[in-house]
């Protein structure tokens, strides 16, 4: 299998009849090496297609100038925007970024952590999979003193730098907005997994209801995987079961979109009969009819902060460093799907 | 800077008072090494947090089991779906994937090619940036016998495996569909860059018009960067200039979406007064009102084929291998924005 063998400094050395150490110093522009030798070495390196080996350099000094990012999927505006925010900072510092996807699969997440470590990234910035409940792979990263930063989907089981938005406040403000628009039976779409983002949004939902003297009815909390089809199905089930509701606050824009489609299909007017709000501010939320109220997760700033925490950690002494948690304020983006005159009496779909 | 120094087999060897070669053979489960020694070595490796170095192994045998993917951006359903298609095949063969983004920036593209090569990926699968007109960085990859596969955005300047859809046919079928729906003045949104996808779609547009005895009017070809805002602006300019048109075939779904918004804003009925079709079948095209006709680029199969060509190349003798070009058939997805009764006489927006 010689055909893919890489040229080394030894090849240059034997070609020129000098030592490998002289070649190395020539390539690194060492002052003790003559310009004539440097020229010879540079030419020989080019002739045999020698590639200065950054990885070998990384093995020596622990710096590959490469950050590994792990996200559940890049096919969500939120995650790809956080990556962009990370790259904005990384590129200024001449760092490059490589991305891997866990596809919400725990095994895959563990494997790509190992892949990135083997690729000698200088550190990892990641958002954990919905299904991750065991965090030994993160402990391994920490034990090796490899900088690790978590964003959005975090865990308190590992002491590391974390960046989140205030999911509780995002949910609270959304529900408060729905109440101000006269909605009285507000359903909540959530995910049964025990990860921070969904439990915090649920907490915000419940507290906002209570703060406004409204009953918290567990029947109005609908669990699903919150994809588009789940949103459609949840609405159909709610309608078919005769559940009384006049608004939906969905922890996912995709499920909110599915709800919008199913409600329109049944001839239910949005926002007149049912108000609707999502979470994530995916670009399509401004394209729908009616446009969809949603919570913006300030993804670019989140990426910026994650990168800044990463570089802070990179230059710190890991033994003395105290991990930080940064909490960013989300923005409620009010659009047509939840805006109506609250004084106007409206009938809920199942109350005749 | 010792704190991040990685443990090596030399550390294990000196700890146990044996040779590094014995440590290496023990870790690789060599039959000549006793089970007792293997146990000792394994324990010592764990104690000092030694990480078997896949990269070092890759340096020896040229196999990191890692594929580097370069896309203009992951924030397009098309690109993230192609990546998924590549991963479907790669995972079956126990290969992992890392992704980098060029952000349509030539300098960045060149740098990440070098980054991936330095990270010793076994090969690269990529879609070139809109602005790439110099291909020396691809020549360098080829010269090193690193497998390289291009998809969607390709170039004929470098002889490599390529996967594209039949952009010409996708455009031809779309324009034919618009003609069948009674549209007579069909505008075309395109990008001024000379990359294959846009020129092929333009060719399909022109040929479909001619095949149906319709005039090709250069005034109806509007060049822009084809983002959402560009589509809005193009429509406004067309209307303000009094350009007569009754349909738009956009080479980008984003520009088509912008056109849809601008047309609705001006009170122009879609599809009654103006028909509209995009390209790319981004998920939001089915969420809009009216839903948007578009060309599906069979992204998952494209990723599958790109990965298959990659593995074929990986095991082939690069000196004997003849690069292939695979052309996939796109699907025209007909939705509301272009479907009307062709017999009904309709006025174009600027003809009173």
XYZ file of C-alpha atoms in Angstrom:
704
model
C 0.000 0.000 0.000
C 2.830 2.341 -0.852
C 0.798 4.438 -3.204
C -0.621 6.629 -0.449
C 2.577 6.845 1.594
C 3.250 10.429 2.665
C 6.576 12.116 2.024
C 8.501 12.832 5.240
C 11.412 15.048 6.202
C 13.515 11.870 6.117
C 12.823 11.609 2.397
C 14.013 15.187 1.918
C 17.071 14.515 4.083
C 18.153 11.422 2.176
C 17.540 13.144 -1.143
C 19.848 16.006 -0.139
C 22.325 13.984 1.903
C 21.756 16.044 5.066
C 20.228 15.174 8.448
C 16.506 15.180 9.116
C 17.096 17.640 11.922
C 18.689 20.090 9.486
C 15.694 19.667 7.174
C 13.305 20.322 10.039
C 15.183 23.430 11.140
C 15.389 24.675 7.550
C 11.639 24.248 7.088
C 11.018 26.074 10.361
C 13.264 28.960 9.238
C 15.816 28.382 11.993
C 18.459 31.186 12.147
C 21.341 28.667 12.347
C 20.555 27.293 8.875
C 21.940 29.115 5.812
C 19.648 30.622 3.256
C 21.191 28.394 0.598
C 20.241 25.261 2.549
C 16.778 26.621 3.230
C 16.273 27.141 -0.491
C 17.500 23.633 -1.323
C 15.248 22.089 1.311
C 12.211 24.108 0.260
C 12.697 23.090 -3.361
C 13.203 19.415 -2.476
C 10.098 19.518 -0.247
C 8.078 20.872 -3.140
C 9.539 18.334 -5.605
C 8.537 15.320 -3.525
C 5.217 16.866 -2.504
C 6.046 17.062 1.187
C 3.284 18.421 3.398
C 4.293 20.030 6.690
C 2.464 17.864 9.142
C 0.334 19.956 11.443
C -0.873 16.879 13.246
C 2.655 15.796 14.087
C 3.187 19.333 15.339
C -0.006 19.040 17.367
C 1.255 15.823 18.934
C 4.341 17.708 20.077
C 2.783 20.881 21.430
C -0.846 19.903 21.942
C -2.124 22.571 19.570
C -3.868 21.637 16.342
C -5.706 24.976 16.154
C -8.802 22.914 15.528
C -12.071 22.974 17.489
C -14.440 20.026 17.281
C -18.144 20.836 17.459
C -20.803 18.212 18.132
C -24.456 18.989 17.491
C -27.508 16.711 17.316
C -27.990 17.826 13.694
C -26.774 20.689 11.531
C -30.172 20.688 9.830
C -31.689 23.145 12.290
C -31.201 26.855 11.908
C -30.475 27.134 15.621
C -27.544 24.712 15.586
C -26.041 25.944 12.323
C -26.255 29.522 13.610
C -24.495 28.642 16.870
C -21.742 27.040 14.759
C -21.491 30.266 12.772
C -21.200 32.230 16.011
C -18.375 29.947 17.158
C -16.573 30.314 13.808
C -16.805 34.103 13.937
C -14.608 34.086 17.040
C -12.453 31.087 16.082
C -11.498 32.517 12.687
C -10.284 35.737 14.297
C -7.853 33.619 16.314
C -6.838 31.561 13.287
C -8.623 28.469 14.562
C -10.624 26.172 12.301
C -13.751 24.288 13.142
C -14.899 20.770 12.273
C -18.446 19.636 12.927
C -19.876 16.195 13.646
C -23.497 15.190 14.171
C -24.859 12.847 16.842
C -28.270 12.526 15.149
C -29.728 12.350 18.690
C -28.056 8.958 19.042
C -26.122 8.298 22.229
C -23.794 5.650 20.734
C -22.961 7.948 17.854
C -22.302 10.816 20.278
C -19.831 8.716 22.270
C -18.075 7.566 19.098
C -17.662 11.054 17.658
C -16.283 12.364 20.942
C -13.593 9.693 20.576
C -13.137 10.483 16.869
C -12.557 14.152 17.620
C -10.149 13.331 20.447
C -8.242 11.021 18.126
C -8.141 13.781 15.537
C -6.389 15.802 18.275
C -8.764 18.729 18.319
C -7.707 21.299 20.889
C -11.117 21.029 22.482
C -14.802 20.311 22.009
C -17.884 22.530 22.024
C -21.094 20.514 22.046
C -24.818 20.257 22.586
C -25.835 16.866 23.918
C -28.284 14.466 22.304
C -31.860 14.164 23.586
C -31.137 10.573 24.592
C -27.916 11.144 26.517
C -28.361 10.187 30.161
C -24.874 8.807 30.832
C -22.017 11.292 30.765
C -18.878 9.158 31.088
C -17.720 10.237 27.636
C -17.742 13.841 28.843
C -15.898 12.876 32.007
C -13.207 11.298 29.804
C -12.770 14.561 27.911
C -12.511 16.480 31.169
C -10.053 14.021 32.710
C -7.729 14.545 29.755
C -7.845 18.297 30.403
C -9.277 18.822 26.933
C -11.318 22.048 27.032
C -15.028 21.258 26.859
C -17.906 23.716 26.570
C -21.588 22.735 26.487
C -24.301 24.897 24.943
C -28.108 24.798 24.955
C -28.513 21.122 25.787
C -26.412 20.796 28.898
C -26.093 18.613 31.965
C -25.286 19.410 35.563
C -23.630 15.995 35.885
C -20.319 17.284 34.533
C -18.654 20.449 35.788
C -17.843 22.357 32.611
C -18.395 25.740 31.004
C -21.967 26.039 29.817
C -23.967 28.510 27.755
C -27.730 28.406 27.715
C -30.583 30.748 27.116
C -33.047 31.383 29.879
C -35.554 28.801 28.638
C -37.704 29.395 31.709
C -38.012 33.094 30.922
C -38.616 32.450 27.216
C -41.531 30.187 28.077
C -42.836 32.475 30.822
C -42.928 35.506 28.523
C -44.629 33.540 25.759
C -47.382 32.247 28.003
C -47.831 35.706 29.538
C -48.212 37.100 26.011
C -50.853 34.473 25.189
C -52.744 35.325 28.383
C -52.600 39.042 27.504
C -54.196 38.159 24.180
C -57.159 36.655 25.969
C -56.344 32.965 25.710
C -57.538 30.983 28.705
C -56.942 27.288 27.980
C -53.304 27.153 26.882
C -51.977 23.717 25.921
C -48.254 22.935 26.047
C -46.348 20.630 23.678
C -43.256 19.166 25.299
C -40.795 16.295 25.005
C -40.831 13.486 27.576
C -36.989 13.407 27.738
C -35.520 14.805 30.878
C -33.188 17.325 29.286
C -32.858 20.801 30.701
C -34.398 22.816 27.891
C -37.787 21.105 27.965
C -38.095 20.951 31.735
C -37.213 24.650 32.047
C -39.772 25.661 29.409
C -42.395 23.569 31.151
C -41.572 25.260 34.441
C -41.941 28.683 32.802
C -45.308 27.632 31.347
C -46.640 26.460 34.710
C -45.356 29.473 36.662
C -46.783 31.981 34.169
C -50.208 30.333 34.401
C -50.107 30.379 38.210
C -48.833 33.974 38.363
C -51.936 35.014 36.405
C -54.329 33.029 38.530
C -54.949 30.411 35.876
C -55.377 26.734 36.521
C -52.567 24.357 35.542
C -54.289 21.397 33.919
C -52.035 18.385 33.294
C -54.364 17.210 30.526
C -53.231 20.200 28.504
C -49.577 19.083 28.558
C -49.001 16.890 25.509
C -45.784 14.909 25.170
C -44.309 13.891 21.827
C -41.059 13.871 19.870
C -42.172 17.291 18.564
C -41.425 16.884 14.885
C -43.819 18.298 12.278
C -45.911 15.114 12.151
C -46.102 14.957 15.950
C -47.576 18.459 16.026
C -50.197 17.491 13.456
C -51.049 14.331 15.354
C -51.266 16.049 18.753
C -53.787 18.578 17.429
C -55.890 15.885 15.767
C -55.936 13.849 18.966
C -56.836 16.894 21.097
C -59.703 17.782 18.759
C -60.960 14.224 18.444
C -60.902 13.758 22.204
C -62.898 16.954 22.672
C -60.171 18.558 24.789
C -61.017 22.175 25.423
C -58.149 24.537 24.486
C -57.799 27.938 22.851
C -54.015 28.240 22.514
C -50.915 26.095 22.099
C -47.442 26.927 23.322
C -45.112 24.424 21.658
C -41.542 23.829 22.849
C -40.608 23.283 19.178
C -41.297 25.323 16.053
C -41.660 22.131 14.028
C -44.479 20.816 16.213
C -46.055 24.299 16.159
C -45.904 24.215 12.342
C -47.588 20.800 12.338
C -50.254 22.174 14.690
C -50.808 25.131 12.366
C -51.363 22.811 9.413
C -53.724 20.514 11.317
C -55.761 23.426 12.704
C -56.119 24.985 9.227
C -57.113 21.607 7.822
C -59.954 21.419 10.365
C -61.035 24.958 9.508
C -60.017 26.439 12.848
C -59.004 30.099 12.592
C -55.579 31.148 13.904
C -55.295 33.380 15.946
C -59.049 34.064 16.271
C -60.075 30.665 17.646
C -56.704 29.213 18.636
C -53.505 31.099 19.385
C -50.185 29.483 18.559
C -46.581 30.028 19.615
C -43.430 27.991 18.995
C -39.870 28.008 20.256
C -36.670 28.401 18.224
C -37.502 31.096 15.674
C -36.690 28.822 12.732
C -36.679 30.879 9.503
C -39.895 29.272 8.240
C -41.841 30.762 11.158
C -41.949 34.107 9.329
C -42.993 32.428 6.049
C -46.148 30.698 7.268
C -49.692 32.031 6.998
C -50.358 33.243 9.615
C -46.761 33.892 10.578
C -45.754 32.099 13.743
C -44.910 33.689 17.093
C -41.734 32.121 18.461
C -38.866 32.520 20.919
C -35.546 33.492 19.399
C -32.661 31.655 21.031
C -29.990 34.269 20.207
C -27.965 31.582 18.482
C -25.115 33.682 17.040
C -24.361 35.322 20.425
C -24.593 31.888 22.036
C -21.917 30.644 19.628
C -19.785 33.710 20.310
C -19.971 33.146 24.063
C -19.284 29.414 23.734
C -16.141 30.184 21.705
C -15.000 32.840 24.165
C -15.409 30.427 27.083
C -13.493 27.844 25.071
C -10.497 30.116 24.489
C -10.557 31.272 28.095
C -10.390 27.647 29.170
C -7.684 26.853 26.617
C -5.276 29.317 28.146
C -6.254 28.665 31.763
C -4.724 26.246 34.225
C -7.343 23.480 34.324
C -6.580 22.775 37.980
C -7.489 26.284 39.035
C -10.260 27.006 36.564
C -13.785 27.331 37.924
C -16.382 26.422 35.280
C -18.924 29.098 34.425
C -22.528 29.017 33.338
C -23.611 31.871 31.081
C -27.338 32.453 30.721
C -28.474 34.559 27.742
C -31.838 36.308 27.519
C -34.085 35.004 24.723
C -36.313 37.273 22.612
C -40.028 36.677 22.163
C -40.844 37.387 18.510
C -44.543 38.217 18.339
C -46.161 37.466 14.980
C -49.699 36.936 13.666
C -50.450 33.486 15.115
C -50.938 34.758 18.674
C -52.096 38.346 18.232
C -55.767 39.148 18.603
C -57.905 41.673 20.398
C -58.253 40.158 23.852
C -61.613 41.825 24.599
C -63.371 40.025 21.740
C -65.082 36.871 23.067
C -63.814 33.801 21.230
C -65.104 30.283 21.286
C -62.635 27.452 21.728
C -62.788 24.773 19.028
C -64.526 22.213 21.230
C -66.888 24.520 23.138
C -70.029 25.184 21.117
C 3.045 23.978 29.041
C 3.275 20.461 30.402
C -0.243 20.359 31.709
C -1.732 19.287 28.375
C 1.089 16.909 27.420
C -0.356 13.617 26.209
C 0.705 10.346 27.768
C 2.661 8.130 25.345
C 3.591 4.460 25.214
C 7.046 5.596 26.359
C 5.501 6.766 29.623
C 3.886 3.357 30.096
C 7.166 1.631 29.197
C 9.263 3.584 31.681
C 6.627 3.125 34.379
C 6.742 -0.663 33.935
C 10.443 -0.955 33.077
C 9.777 -2.645 29.715
C 10.390 -1.494 26.133
C 7.999 0.757 24.227
C 7.776 -1.907 21.554
C 6.515 -4.432 24.121
C 3.942 -1.883 25.298
C 2.811 -1.295 21.736
C 2.485 -5.008 21.016
C 0.642 -5.564 24.299
C -1.835 -2.807 23.487
C -2.353 -4.285 20.021
C -3.011 -7.727 21.547
C 0.049 -9.312 19.919
C 0.164 -13.160 20.391
C 3.831 -13.072 21.468
C 3.011 -11.020 24.561
C 1.816 -12.841 27.705
C -1.615 -12.169 29.143
C 0.017 -11.041 32.390
C 2.001 -8.340 30.576
C -1.058 -7.299 28.620
C -2.962 -6.838 31.854
C -0.149 -4.809 33.418
C 0.135 -2.603 30.349
C -3.602 -2.065 30.082
C -3.805 -1.080 33.733
C -0.824 1.286 33.474
C -2.309 2.828 30.316
C -5.533 3.496 32.179
C -3.726 4.877 35.239
C -1.801 7.492 33.277
C -4.778 8.254 31.002
C -3.083 7.029 27.843
C -5.162 7.407 24.688
C -4.419 4.997 21.818
C -3.501 7.390 19.082
C -5.536 6.754 15.966
C -3.777 9.602 14.216
C -0.381 8.030 14.760
C -1.865 4.822 13.346
C -3.188 6.831 10.411
C 0.288 8.228 9.783
C 1.571 4.680 9.511
C -1.070 3.112 7.318
C -2.800 6.116 5.763
C -6.192 5.231 7.225
C -7.879 7.473 9.733
C -11.347 6.149 8.846
C -12.370 9.777 8.638
C -13.977 11.566 5.684
C -13.791 15.343 5.446
C -16.799 17.075 3.913
C -16.721 20.677 2.709
C -19.957 22.506 1.954
C -20.667 26.196 1.370
C -22.959 26.123 4.421
C -24.694 23.463 6.489
C -27.622 25.846 6.896
C -29.392 24.622 3.770
C -31.553 21.551 3.813
C -29.951 20.406 0.563
C -26.392 20.367 1.919
C -27.271 18.905 5.301
C -29.262 16.158 3.571
C -26.361 15.274 1.264
C -24.172 15.004 4.385
C -26.740 12.654 5.898
C -26.677 10.570 2.716
C -22.881 10.338 2.927
C -23.036 9.350 6.604
C -25.563 6.594 5.921
C -22.975 4.806 3.786
C -19.909 5.836 5.823
C -21.340 4.569 9.108
C -22.003 1.153 7.605
C -18.288 0.937 6.843
C -17.324 2.250 10.275
C -16.135 5.569 8.884
C -16.822 8.888 10.590
C -17.483 12.216 8.975
C -16.309 15.725 9.847
C -17.797 18.759 8.171
C -16.338 22.199 7.454
C -18.014 25.197 5.866
C -16.536 27.494 3.217
C -19.260 30.138 3.666
C -18.926 30.739 -0.111
C -15.491 32.193 0.579
C -12.637 31.055 -1.645
C -9.850 31.757 0.891
C -11.743 29.858 3.571
C -12.290 26.946 1.170
C -8.559 26.700 0.428
C -7.710 26.864 4.144
C -10.153 24.156 5.165
C -8.908 21.853 2.419
C -5.475 22.208 4.027
C -6.941 21.804 7.520
C -8.636 18.550 6.545
C -5.484 17.260 4.839
C -3.479 18.091 7.959
C -6.078 16.268 10.041
C -5.216 13.256 7.839
C -8.706 12.563 6.595
C -8.742 9.593 4.236
C -10.371 11.785 1.623
C -12.607 14.741 0.889
C -16.142 15.032 -0.465
C -17.052 18.594 -1.328
C -19.279 21.106 -3.081
C -17.335 24.142 -4.213
C -18.042 27.729 -3.249
C -19.868 30.059 -5.652
C -16.734 32.187 -5.862
C -14.215 29.466 -6.609
C -12.660 29.983 -10.012
C -9.140 28.744 -9.277
C -8.787 25.036 -8.564
C -5.159 24.606 -7.496
C -6.233 23.502 -4.027
C -8.141 20.626 -5.619
C -5.162 19.771 -7.816
C -3.056 19.536 -4.648
C -5.497 17.034 -3.152
C -5.420 14.988 -6.336
C -1.623 15.074 -6.608
C -1.380 13.571 -3.131
C -3.645 10.718 -4.263
C -6.162 11.695 -1.598
C -9.582 10.547 -2.808
C -11.689 13.537 -3.817
C -15.350 13.551 -4.864
C -17.283 16.643 -5.916
C -21.059 16.942 -5.690
C -23.612 19.431 -6.999
C -21.261 22.380 -7.434
C -18.546 20.872 -9.572
C -15.859 21.928 -12.025
C -14.581 20.326 -15.188
C -11.144 21.841 -14.471
C -10.153 18.925 -12.238
C -10.586 15.286 -13.239
C -12.347 13.736 -10.266
C -15.438 11.736 -9.412
C -18.504 13.939 -9.567
C -22.172 13.614 -8.662
C -24.710 16.100 -9.910
C -28.377 16.204 -10.628
C -29.534 16.923 -14.140
C -30.040 20.632 -13.523
C -30.846 21.142 -17.197
C -33.691 18.639 -17.050
C -34.961 19.999 -13.718
C -35.234 23.457 -15.238
C -36.635 22.195 -18.540
C -39.430 20.253 -16.831
C -40.296 23.196 -14.575
C -40.601 25.638 -17.464
C -42.584 23.104 -19.477
C -44.951 22.756 -16.511
C -45.374 26.551 -16.303
C -46.131 26.684 -20.050
C -48.699 23.881 -19.660
C -50.376 26.005 -16.994
C -50.838 28.819 -19.486
C -47.997 31.115 -18.467
C -46.530 32.998 -21.420
C -44.006 35.510 -20.067
C -41.797 33.446 -17.781
C -39.010 35.320 -15.991
C -35.916 33.533 -14.723
C -33.932 34.371 -11.566
C -30.322 33.293 -11.831
C -26.881 33.931 -10.341
C -24.227 35.747 -12.371
C -21.489 33.336 -11.196
C -20.315 30.915 -13.807
C -20.852 27.741 -11.829
C -22.351 24.694 -13.480
C -25.661 24.532 -11.659
C -26.888 27.981 -12.679
C -25.701 27.788 -16.279
C -27.347 24.387 -16.728
C -30.659 25.602 -15.284
C -30.532 28.639 -17.548
C -29.917 26.380 -20.543
C -32.921 24.246 -19.583
C -35.065 27.378 -19.247
C -34.086 28.672 -22.694
C -34.452 25.322 -24.450
C -37.888 24.653 -22.935
C -39.108 28.053 -24.124
C -37.768 27.454 -27.633
C -39.136 23.896 -27.810
C -42.599 25.338 -27.181
C -42.260 28.102 -29.741
C -41.913 30.827 -27.131
C -39.651 33.797 -27.415
C -36.532 33.931 -25.222
C -36.372 37.496 -23.923
C -33.115 38.423 -22.187
C -34.933 41.173 -20.257
C -36.749 38.447 -18.370
C -33.495 36.966 -17.019
C -32.739 38.653 -13.700
C -29.379 38.151 -12.026
C -28.862 38.414 -8.265
C -27.289 36.611 -5.337
C -30.678 34.907 -4.936
C -31.168 35.202 -1.210
C -34.619 35.998 0.203
C -34.065 39.774 0.013
C -32.792 39.516 -3.560
C -36.000 37.790 -4.608
C -38.088 40.530 -2.985
C -35.995 43.236 -4.639
C -36.073 41.615 -8.090
C -39.877 41.472 -8.053
C -40.171 45.078 -6.892
C -37.795 46.225 -9.632
C -39.635 44.211 -12.293
C -42.979 45.675 -11.223
C -41.672 49.220 -10.904
C -40.046 49.043 -14.337
C -43.313 47.840 -15.850
C -41.741 44.621 -17.094
C -44.440 42.326 -18.437
C -44.287 38.835 -16.872
C -46.778 36.239 -15.677
C -44.474 33.648 -14.102
C -41.108 33.351 -12.377
C -38.844 30.332 -12.432
C -36.210 30.969 -9.758
C -32.959 28.991 -9.563
C -33.231 29.278 -5.760
C -36.088 28.584 -3.345
C -34.988 31.491 -1.177
C -35.328 34.003 -4.018
C -38.662 32.374 -4.949
C -39.814 32.845 -1.350
C -38.794 36.514 -1.478
C -40.695 36.862 -4.757
C -43.768 35.283 -3.171
C -43.663 37.784 -0.308
C -43.177 40.786 -2.596
C -45.963 39.684 -4.963
C -48.393 39.187 -2.065
C -47.401 42.576 -0.657
C -48.352 44.197 -3.968
C -51.668 42.322 -4.021
C -50.755 40.105 -6.962
C -52.485 36.720 -6.835
C -50.372 33.567 -7.008
C -50.904 31.425 -9.088
C -53.803 33.257 -10.777
C -51.859 36.299 -11.969
C -48.283 35.134 -11.555
C -47.033 31.555 -11.399
C -44.004 30.774 -9.291
C -41.507 27.924 -9.090
C -38.249 27.534 -7.173
C -35.386 25.080 -7.112
C -34.127 23.014 -4.174
C -37.303 21.835 -2.438
C -36.303 23.416 0.872
C -38.732 22.275 3.602
C -40.354 25.709 3.888
C -41.642 25.429 0.295
C -44.457 23.204 1.530
C -45.248 25.564 4.443
C -45.898 28.752 2.446
C -49.287 30.039 1.309
C -49.602 29.209 -1.509
C -47.215 26.286 -1.253
C -44.277 26.600 -3.622
C -43.574 24.411 -6.651
C -39.900 23.393 -6.629
C -37.335 20.943 -7.969
C -36.205 18.279 -5.541
C -32.483 17.630 -5.817
C -32.602 14.055 -4.470
C -30.082 15.039 -1.816
C -29.952 11.817 0.234
C -29.315 9.643 -2.859
C -26.737 12.196 -3.985
C -24.910 11.756 -0.672
C -25.159 7.967 -0.975
C -23.647 8.024 -4.459
C -20.900 10.459 -3.433
C -19.921 8.147 -0.561
C -19.989 5.075 -2.806
C -17.732 6.790 -5.350
C -15.460 7.794 -2.481
C -15.032 4.227 -1.213
C -14.580 2.911 -4.739
C -11.775 5.420 -5.215
C -10.282 4.632 -1.813
C -9.681 1.020 -2.724
C -8.693 1.665 -6.340
C -5.245 2.192 -7.798
C -5.267 5.958 -8.432
C -3.032 5.508 -11.485
C -5.541 3.273 -13.227
C -8.750 4.838 -11.960
C -10.904 6.689 -14.469
C -13.023 9.369 -12.775
C -16.768 9.080 -13.203
C -19.575 11.575 -13.418
C -22.922 10.391 -12.060
C -25.989 12.363 -13.092
C -29.131 11.886 -10.988
C -32.644 12.721 -12.158
C -34.329 15.495 -10.161
C -38.049 15.488 -9.284
C -40.382 18.359 -10.068
C -42.651 18.819 -7.035
C -45.783 20.565 -8.260
C -47.566 22.623 -5.601
C -50.119 25.448 -5.527
C -47.919 28.359 -6.678
C -47.855 27.231 -10.326
C -51.091 25.308 -10.771
C -54.032 27.014 -12.466
C -56.505 26.268 -15.190
C -54.614 27.205 -18.332
C -57.746 28.049 -20.362
C -58.776 30.879 -18.021
C -57.542 34.202 -19.411
C -55.304 35.941 -16.892
C -53.880 39.406 -16.950
C -50.211 39.881 -16.176
C -49.497 42.345 -13.367
C -48.330 45.137 -15.680
C -50.814 44.696 -18.544
C -54.049 46.513 -17.737
